[in-house]
PDB file of C-alpha atoms in Angstrom:
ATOM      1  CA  UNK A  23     -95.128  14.850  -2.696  1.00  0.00           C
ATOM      2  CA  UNK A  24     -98.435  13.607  -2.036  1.00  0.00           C
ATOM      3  CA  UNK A  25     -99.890  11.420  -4.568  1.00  0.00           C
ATOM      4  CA  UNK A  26    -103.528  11.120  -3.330  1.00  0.00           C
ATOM      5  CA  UNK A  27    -105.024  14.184  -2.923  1.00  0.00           C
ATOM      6  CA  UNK A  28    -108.268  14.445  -0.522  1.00  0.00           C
ATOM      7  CA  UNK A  29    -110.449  17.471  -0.227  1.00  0.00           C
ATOM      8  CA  UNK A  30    -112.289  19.059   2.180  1.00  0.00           C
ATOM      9  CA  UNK A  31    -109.821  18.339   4.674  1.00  0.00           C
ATOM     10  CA  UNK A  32    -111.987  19.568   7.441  1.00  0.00           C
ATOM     11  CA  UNK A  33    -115.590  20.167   7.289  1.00  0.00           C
ATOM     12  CA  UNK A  34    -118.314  21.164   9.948  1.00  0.00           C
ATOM     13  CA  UNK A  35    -122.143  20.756   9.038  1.00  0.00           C
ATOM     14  CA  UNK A  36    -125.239  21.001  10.411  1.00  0.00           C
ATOM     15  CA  UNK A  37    -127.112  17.909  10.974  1.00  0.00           C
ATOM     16  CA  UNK A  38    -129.074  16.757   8.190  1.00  0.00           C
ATOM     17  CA  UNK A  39    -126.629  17.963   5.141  1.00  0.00           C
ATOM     18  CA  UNK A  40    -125.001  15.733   2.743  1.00  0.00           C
ATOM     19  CA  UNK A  41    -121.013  16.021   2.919  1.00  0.00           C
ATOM     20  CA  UNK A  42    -118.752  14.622  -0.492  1.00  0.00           C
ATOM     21  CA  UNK A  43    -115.548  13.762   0.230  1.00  0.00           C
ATOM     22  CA  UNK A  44    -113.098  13.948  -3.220  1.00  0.00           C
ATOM     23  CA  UNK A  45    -110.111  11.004  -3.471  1.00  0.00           C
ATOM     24  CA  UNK A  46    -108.037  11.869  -5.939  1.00  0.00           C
ATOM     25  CA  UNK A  47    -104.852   9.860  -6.981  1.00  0.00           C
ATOM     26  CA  UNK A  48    -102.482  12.460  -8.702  1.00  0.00           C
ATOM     27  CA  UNK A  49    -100.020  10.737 -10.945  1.00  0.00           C
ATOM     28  CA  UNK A  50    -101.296   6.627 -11.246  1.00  0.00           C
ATOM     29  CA  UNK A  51    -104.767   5.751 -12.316  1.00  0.00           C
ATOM     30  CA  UNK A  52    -106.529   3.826  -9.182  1.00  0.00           C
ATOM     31  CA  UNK A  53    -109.189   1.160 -10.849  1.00  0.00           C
ATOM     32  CA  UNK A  54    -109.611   0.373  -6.722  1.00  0.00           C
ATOM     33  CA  UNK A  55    -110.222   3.075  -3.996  1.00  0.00           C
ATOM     34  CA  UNK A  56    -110.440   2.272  -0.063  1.00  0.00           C
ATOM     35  CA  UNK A  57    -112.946   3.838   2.729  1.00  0.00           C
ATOM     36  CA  UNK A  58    -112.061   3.925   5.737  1.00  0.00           C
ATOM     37  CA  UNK A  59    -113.187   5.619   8.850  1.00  0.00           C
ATOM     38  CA  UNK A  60    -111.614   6.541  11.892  1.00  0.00           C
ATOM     39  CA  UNK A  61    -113.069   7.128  15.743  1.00  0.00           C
ATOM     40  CA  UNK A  62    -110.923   8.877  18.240  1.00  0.00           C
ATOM     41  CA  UNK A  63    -107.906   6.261  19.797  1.00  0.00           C
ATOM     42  CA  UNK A  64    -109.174   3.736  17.347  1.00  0.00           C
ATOM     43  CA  UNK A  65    -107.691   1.960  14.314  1.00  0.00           C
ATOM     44  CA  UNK A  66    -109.161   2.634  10.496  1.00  0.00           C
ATOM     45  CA  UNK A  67    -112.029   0.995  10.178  1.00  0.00           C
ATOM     46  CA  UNK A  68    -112.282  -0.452   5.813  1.00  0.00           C
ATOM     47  CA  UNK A  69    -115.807   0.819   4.877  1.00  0.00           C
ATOM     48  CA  UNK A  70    -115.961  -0.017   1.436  1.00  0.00           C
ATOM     49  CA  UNK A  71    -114.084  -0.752  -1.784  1.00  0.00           C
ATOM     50  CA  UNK A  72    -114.594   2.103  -4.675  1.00  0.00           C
ATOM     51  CA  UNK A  73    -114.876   0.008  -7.722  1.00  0.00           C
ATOM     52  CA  UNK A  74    -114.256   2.473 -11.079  1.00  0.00           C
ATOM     53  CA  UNK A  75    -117.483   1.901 -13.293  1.00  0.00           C
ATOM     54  CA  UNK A  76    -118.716  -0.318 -11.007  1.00  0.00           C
ATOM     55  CA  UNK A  77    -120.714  -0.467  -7.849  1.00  0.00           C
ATOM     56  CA  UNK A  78    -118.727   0.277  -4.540  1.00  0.00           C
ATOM     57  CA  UNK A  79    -118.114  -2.873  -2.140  1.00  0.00           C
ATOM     58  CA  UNK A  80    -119.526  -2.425   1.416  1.00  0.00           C
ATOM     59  CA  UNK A  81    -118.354  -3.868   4.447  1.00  0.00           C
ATOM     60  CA  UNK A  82    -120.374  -5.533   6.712  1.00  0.00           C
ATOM     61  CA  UNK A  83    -122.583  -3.047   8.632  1.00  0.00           C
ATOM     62  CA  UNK A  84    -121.661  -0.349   6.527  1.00  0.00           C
ATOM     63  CA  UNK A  85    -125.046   1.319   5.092  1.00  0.00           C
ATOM     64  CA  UNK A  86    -124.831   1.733   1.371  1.00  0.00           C
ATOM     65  CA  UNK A  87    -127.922   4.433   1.366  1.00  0.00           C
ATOM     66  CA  UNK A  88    -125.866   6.245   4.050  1.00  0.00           C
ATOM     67  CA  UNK A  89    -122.377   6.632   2.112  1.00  0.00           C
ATOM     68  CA  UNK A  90    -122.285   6.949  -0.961  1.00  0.00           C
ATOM     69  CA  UNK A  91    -119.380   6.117  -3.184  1.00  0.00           C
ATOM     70  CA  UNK A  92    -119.136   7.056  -6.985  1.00  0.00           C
ATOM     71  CA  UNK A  93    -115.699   6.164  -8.570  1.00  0.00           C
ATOM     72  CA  UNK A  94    -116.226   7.518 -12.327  1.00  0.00           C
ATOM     73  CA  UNK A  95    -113.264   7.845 -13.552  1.00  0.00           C
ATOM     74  CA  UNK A  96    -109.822   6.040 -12.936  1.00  0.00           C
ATOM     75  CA  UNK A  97    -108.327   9.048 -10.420  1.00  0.00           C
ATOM     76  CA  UNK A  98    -111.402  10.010  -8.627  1.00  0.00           C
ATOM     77  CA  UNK A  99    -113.393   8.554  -5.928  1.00  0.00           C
ATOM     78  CA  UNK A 100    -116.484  10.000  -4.148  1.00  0.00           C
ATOM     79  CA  UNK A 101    -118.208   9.316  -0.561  1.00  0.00           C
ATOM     80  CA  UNK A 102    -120.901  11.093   0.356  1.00  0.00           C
ATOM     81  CA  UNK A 103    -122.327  10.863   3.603  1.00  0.00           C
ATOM     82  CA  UNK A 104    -125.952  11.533   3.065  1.00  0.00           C
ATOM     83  CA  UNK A 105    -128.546  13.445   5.556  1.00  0.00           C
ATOM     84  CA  UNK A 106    -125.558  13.127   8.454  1.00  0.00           C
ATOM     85  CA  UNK A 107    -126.046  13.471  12.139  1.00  0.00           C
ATOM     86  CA  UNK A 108    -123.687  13.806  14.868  1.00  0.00           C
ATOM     87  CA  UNK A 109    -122.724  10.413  14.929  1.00  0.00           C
ATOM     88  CA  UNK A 110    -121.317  10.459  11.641  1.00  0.00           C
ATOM     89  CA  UNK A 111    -119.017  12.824  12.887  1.00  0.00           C
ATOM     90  CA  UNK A 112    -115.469  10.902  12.329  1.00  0.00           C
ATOM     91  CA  UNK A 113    -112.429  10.988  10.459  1.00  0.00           C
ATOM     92  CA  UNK A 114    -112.658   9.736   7.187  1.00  0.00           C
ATOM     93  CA  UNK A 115    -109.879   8.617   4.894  1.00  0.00           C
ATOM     94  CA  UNK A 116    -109.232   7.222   1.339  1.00  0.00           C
ATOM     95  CA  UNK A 117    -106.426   5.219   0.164  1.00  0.00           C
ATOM     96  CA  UNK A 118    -105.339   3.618  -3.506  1.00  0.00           C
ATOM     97  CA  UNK A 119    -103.491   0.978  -4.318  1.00  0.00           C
ATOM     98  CA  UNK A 120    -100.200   1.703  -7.403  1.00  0.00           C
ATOM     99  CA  UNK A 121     -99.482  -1.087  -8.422  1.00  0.00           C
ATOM    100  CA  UNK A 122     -96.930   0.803  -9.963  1.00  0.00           C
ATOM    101  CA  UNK A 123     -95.008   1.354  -7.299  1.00  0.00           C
ATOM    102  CA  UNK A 124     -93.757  -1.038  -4.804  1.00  0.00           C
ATOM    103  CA  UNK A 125     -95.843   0.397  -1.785  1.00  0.00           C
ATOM    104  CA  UNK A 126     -99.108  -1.003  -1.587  1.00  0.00           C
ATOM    105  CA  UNK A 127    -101.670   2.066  -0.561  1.00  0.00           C
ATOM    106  CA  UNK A 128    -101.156   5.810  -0.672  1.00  0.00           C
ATOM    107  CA  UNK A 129    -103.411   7.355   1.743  1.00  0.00           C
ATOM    108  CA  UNK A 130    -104.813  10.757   1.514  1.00  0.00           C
ATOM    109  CA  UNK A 131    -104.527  13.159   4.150  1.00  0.00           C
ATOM    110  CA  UNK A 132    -108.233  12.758   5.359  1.00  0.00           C
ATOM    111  CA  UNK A 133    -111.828  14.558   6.141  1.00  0.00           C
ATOM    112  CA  UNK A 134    -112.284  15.394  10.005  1.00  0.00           C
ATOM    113  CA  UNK A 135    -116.011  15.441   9.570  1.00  0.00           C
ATOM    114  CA  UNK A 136    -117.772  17.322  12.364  1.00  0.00           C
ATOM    115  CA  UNK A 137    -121.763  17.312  12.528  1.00  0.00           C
ATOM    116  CA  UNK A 138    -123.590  19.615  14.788  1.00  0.00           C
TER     117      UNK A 138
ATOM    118  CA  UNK B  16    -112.408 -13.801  10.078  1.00  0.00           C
ATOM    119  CA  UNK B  17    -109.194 -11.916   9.092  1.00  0.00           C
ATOM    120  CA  UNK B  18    -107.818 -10.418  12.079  1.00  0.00           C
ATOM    121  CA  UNK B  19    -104.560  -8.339  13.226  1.00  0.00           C
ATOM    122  CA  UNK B  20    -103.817  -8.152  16.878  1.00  0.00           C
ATOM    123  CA  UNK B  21    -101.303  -5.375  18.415  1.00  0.00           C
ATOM    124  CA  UNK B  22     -99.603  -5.232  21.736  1.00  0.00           C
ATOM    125  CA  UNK B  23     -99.320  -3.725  23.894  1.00  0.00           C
ATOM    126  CA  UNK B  24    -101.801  -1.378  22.635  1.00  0.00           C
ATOM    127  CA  UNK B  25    -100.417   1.620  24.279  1.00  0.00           C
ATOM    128  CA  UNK B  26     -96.758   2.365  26.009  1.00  0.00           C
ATOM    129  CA  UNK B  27     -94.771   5.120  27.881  1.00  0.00           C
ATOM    130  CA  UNK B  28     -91.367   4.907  28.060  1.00  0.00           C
ATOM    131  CA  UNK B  29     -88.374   7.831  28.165  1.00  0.00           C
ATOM    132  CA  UNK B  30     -86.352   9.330  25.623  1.00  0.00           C
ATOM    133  CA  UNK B  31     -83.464   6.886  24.482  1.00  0.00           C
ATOM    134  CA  UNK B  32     -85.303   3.799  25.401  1.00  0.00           C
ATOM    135  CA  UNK B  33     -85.839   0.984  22.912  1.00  0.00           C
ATOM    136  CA  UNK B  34     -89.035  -0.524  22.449  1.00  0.00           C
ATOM    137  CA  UNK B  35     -90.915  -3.207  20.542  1.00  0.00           C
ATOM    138  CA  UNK B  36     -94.067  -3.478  19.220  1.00  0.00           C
ATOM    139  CA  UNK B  37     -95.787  -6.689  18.478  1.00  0.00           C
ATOM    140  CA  UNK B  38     -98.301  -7.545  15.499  1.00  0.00           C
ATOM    141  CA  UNK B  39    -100.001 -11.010  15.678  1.00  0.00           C
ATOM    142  CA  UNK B  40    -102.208 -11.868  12.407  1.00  0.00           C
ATOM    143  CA  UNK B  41    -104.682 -14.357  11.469  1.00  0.00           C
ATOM    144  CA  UNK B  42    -105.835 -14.080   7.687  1.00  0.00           C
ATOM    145  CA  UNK B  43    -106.684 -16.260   4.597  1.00  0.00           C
ATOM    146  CA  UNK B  44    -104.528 -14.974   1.686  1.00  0.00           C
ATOM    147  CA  UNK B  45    -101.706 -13.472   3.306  1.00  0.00           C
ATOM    148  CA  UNK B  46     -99.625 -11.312   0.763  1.00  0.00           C
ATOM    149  CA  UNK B  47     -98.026  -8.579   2.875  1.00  0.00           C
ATOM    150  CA  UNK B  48     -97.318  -7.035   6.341  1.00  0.00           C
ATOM    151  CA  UNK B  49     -97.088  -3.282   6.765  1.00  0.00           C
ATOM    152  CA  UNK B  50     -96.383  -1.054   9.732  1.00  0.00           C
ATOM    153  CA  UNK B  51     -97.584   2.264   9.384  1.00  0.00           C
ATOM    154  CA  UNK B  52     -96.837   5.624  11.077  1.00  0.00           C
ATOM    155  CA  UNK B  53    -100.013   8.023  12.177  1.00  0.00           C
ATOM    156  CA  UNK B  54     -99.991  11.104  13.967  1.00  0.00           C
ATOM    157  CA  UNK B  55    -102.283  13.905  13.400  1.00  0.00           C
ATOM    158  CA  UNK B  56    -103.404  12.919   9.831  1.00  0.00           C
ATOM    159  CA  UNK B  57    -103.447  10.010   7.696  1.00  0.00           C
ATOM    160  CA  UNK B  58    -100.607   6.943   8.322  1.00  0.00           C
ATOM    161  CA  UNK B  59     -97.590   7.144   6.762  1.00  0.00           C
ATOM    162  CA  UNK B  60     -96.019   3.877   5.337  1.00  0.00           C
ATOM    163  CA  UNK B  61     -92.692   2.848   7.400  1.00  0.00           C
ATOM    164  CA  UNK B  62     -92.065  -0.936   5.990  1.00  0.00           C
ATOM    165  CA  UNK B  63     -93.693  -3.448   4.005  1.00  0.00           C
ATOM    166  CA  UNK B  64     -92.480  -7.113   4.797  1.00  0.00           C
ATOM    167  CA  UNK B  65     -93.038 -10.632   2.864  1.00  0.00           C
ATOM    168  CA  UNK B  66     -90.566 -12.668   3.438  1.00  0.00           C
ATOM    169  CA  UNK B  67     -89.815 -14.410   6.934  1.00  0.00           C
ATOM    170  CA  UNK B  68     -86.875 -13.712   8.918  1.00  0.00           C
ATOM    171  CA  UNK B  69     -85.259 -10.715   6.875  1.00  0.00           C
ATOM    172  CA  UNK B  70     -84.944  -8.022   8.697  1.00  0.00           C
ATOM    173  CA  UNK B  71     -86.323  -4.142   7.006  1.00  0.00           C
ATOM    174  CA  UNK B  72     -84.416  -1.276   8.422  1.00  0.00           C
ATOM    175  CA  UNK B  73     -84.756   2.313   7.864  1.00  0.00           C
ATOM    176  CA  UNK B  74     -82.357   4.686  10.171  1.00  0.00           C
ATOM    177  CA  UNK B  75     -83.604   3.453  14.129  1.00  0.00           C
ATOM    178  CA  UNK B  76     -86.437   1.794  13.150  1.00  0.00           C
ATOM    179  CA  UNK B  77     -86.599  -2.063  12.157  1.00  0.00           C
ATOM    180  CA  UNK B  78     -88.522  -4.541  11.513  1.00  0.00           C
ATOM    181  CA  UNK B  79     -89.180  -8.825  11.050  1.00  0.00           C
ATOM    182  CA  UNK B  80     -91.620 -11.079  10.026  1.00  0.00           C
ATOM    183  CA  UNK B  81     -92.235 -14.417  11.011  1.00  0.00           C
ATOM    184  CA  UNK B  82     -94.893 -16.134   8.495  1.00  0.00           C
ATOM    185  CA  UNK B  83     -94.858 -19.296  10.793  1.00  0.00           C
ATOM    186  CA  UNK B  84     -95.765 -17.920  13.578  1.00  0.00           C
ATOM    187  CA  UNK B  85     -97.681 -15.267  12.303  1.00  0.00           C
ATOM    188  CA  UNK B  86     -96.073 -12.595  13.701  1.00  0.00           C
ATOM    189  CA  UNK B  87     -94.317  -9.254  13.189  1.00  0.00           C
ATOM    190  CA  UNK B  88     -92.233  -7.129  15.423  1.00  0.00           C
ATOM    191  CA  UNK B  89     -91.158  -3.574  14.807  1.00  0.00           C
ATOM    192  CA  UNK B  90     -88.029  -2.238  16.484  1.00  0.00           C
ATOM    193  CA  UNK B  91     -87.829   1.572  17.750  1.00  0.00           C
ATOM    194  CA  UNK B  92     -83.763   2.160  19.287  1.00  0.00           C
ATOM    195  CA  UNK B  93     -82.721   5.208  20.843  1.00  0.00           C
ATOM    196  CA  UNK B  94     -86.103   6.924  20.804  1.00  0.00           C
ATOM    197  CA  UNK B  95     -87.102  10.191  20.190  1.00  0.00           C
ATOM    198  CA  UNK B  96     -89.890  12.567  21.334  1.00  0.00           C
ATOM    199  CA  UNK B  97     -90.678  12.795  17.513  1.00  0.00           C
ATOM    200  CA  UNK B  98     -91.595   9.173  17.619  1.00  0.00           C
ATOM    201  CA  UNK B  99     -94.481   9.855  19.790  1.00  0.00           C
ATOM    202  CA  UNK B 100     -97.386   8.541  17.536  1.00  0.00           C
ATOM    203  CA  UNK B 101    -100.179   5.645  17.095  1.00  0.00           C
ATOM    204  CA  UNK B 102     -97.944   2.806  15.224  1.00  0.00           C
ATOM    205  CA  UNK B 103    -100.363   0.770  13.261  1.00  0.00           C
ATOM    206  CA  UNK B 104     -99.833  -3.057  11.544  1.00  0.00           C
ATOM    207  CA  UNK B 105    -101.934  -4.194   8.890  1.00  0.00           C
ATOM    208  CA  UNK B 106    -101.790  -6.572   6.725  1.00  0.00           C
ATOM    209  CA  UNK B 107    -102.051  -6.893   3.168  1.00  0.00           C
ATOM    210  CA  UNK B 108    -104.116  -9.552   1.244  1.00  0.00           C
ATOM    211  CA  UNK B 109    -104.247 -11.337  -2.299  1.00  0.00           C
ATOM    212  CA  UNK B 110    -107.960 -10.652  -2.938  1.00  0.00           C
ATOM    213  CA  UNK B 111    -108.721  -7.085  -3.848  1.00  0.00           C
ATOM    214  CA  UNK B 112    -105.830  -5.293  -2.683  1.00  0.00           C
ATOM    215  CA  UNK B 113    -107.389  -4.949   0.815  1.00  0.00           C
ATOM    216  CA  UNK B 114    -105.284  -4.361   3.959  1.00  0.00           C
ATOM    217  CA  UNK B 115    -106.666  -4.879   7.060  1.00  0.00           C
ATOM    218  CA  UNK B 116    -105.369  -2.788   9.994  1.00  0.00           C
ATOM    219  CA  UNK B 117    -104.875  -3.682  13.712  1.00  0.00           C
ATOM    220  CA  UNK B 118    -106.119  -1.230  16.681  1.00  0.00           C
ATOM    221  CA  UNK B 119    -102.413   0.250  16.898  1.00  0.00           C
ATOM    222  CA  UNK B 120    -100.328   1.062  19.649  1.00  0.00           C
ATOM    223  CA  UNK B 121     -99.942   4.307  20.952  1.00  0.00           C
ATOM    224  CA  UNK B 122     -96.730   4.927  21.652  1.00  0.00           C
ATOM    225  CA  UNK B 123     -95.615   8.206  24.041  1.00  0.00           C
ATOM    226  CA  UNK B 124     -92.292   9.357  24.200  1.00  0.00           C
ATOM    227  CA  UNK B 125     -91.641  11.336  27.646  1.00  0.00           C
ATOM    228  CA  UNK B 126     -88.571  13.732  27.144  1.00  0.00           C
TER     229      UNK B 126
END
């Protein structure tokens, strides 16, 4: 079964809403949390690195007042893509590392994020 | 800069065919190589490799590393229409669990 959880799975929005996406790993704690977005016939694209009780790590070109990313606790990770416009619009998914298990990242099942 | 590099990046060939995919990688702090499976939603993990020349196999899909050249190659025999997906290769590095993922290669199956 699926061991990180992600929810909305699919969300449409007018332009200028804000749009939180929940990571949740189900049965490991995740200190870490991964970002990543996805265009159409493209490859995932690492955003930033969910730090818990610390401040997220951003890629380069990634705008930290854009997406935001809260990781308070040790199974739940936020991103919230502030004030969005259509070219936010994108797939978005999270992944954890278990160091647990001997499989590096569980990904959740993503956010198709659709801005009109 | 840490970079992954698939080819061909996409490929048609008929049911029953065998096919290989290529991943090429250039990284500091090399830990792991991983092939991943996406098709509608997010990837789903097919092999994890660390060790050159030993061969990961899971029903008609393989796969090999080769740290010395870099280089990973994943198997497909007999293939299905159900194989028909976007097979990604990232790798996997020492510094903050990150993986880095290359552009895929999107692989059709004609029936």
């Amino acid at each position: 079964g699926a061991v990180v959880s992600q929810h909305p799975s699919r969300v449409i929005c007018k332009s200028g809403t804000s749009v939180k996406i929940e990571c949740r790993s189900l049965d490991f704690q995740a200190t870490t949390m991964f970002w990543y977005r996805q265009f159409p016939k493209k490859s995932l694209m690492l955003m930033a690195t969910s730090n818990e009780g610390s401040k997220a790590t951003y890629e380069q070109g990634v705008e930290k007042d854009k997406f935001l990313i809260n990781h308070a606790s040790l199974t739940l990770s936020t991103l919230t893509v502030t004030s969005a416009h259509p070219e936010d619009s994108s797939f978005y998914i999270c992944s954890a590392p278990d160091r647990g298990r001997n499989q590096p990242q569980h990904f959740g099942d993503g956010t198709r994020l659709s801005i009109l | 800069e840490d970079k992954v590099v698939q080819s061909p990046l996409s490929l048609v060939v008929h049911e029953g065919d065998t096919v290989t995919l290529n991943c090429s990688y250039e990284v500091t702090n090399f830990r792991s190589l991983l092939w991943y499976k996406q098709e509608k939603k997010a990837p789903t993990f097919l092999f994890m490799l660390t060790s050159s020349g030993i061969e990961k196999k899971s029903g008609r899909l393989s796969s090999i590393l080769d740290k010395k050249e870099l280089f990973s190659i994943l198997n497909i025999t007999a293939t299905q229409t159900g194989d028909s997906a976007v097979y990604l290769c990232a790798v996997g590095l020492n510094r903050d669990d990150k993986i880095i993922f290359g552009k895929g290669t999107r692989l059709h199956i004609l029936p």
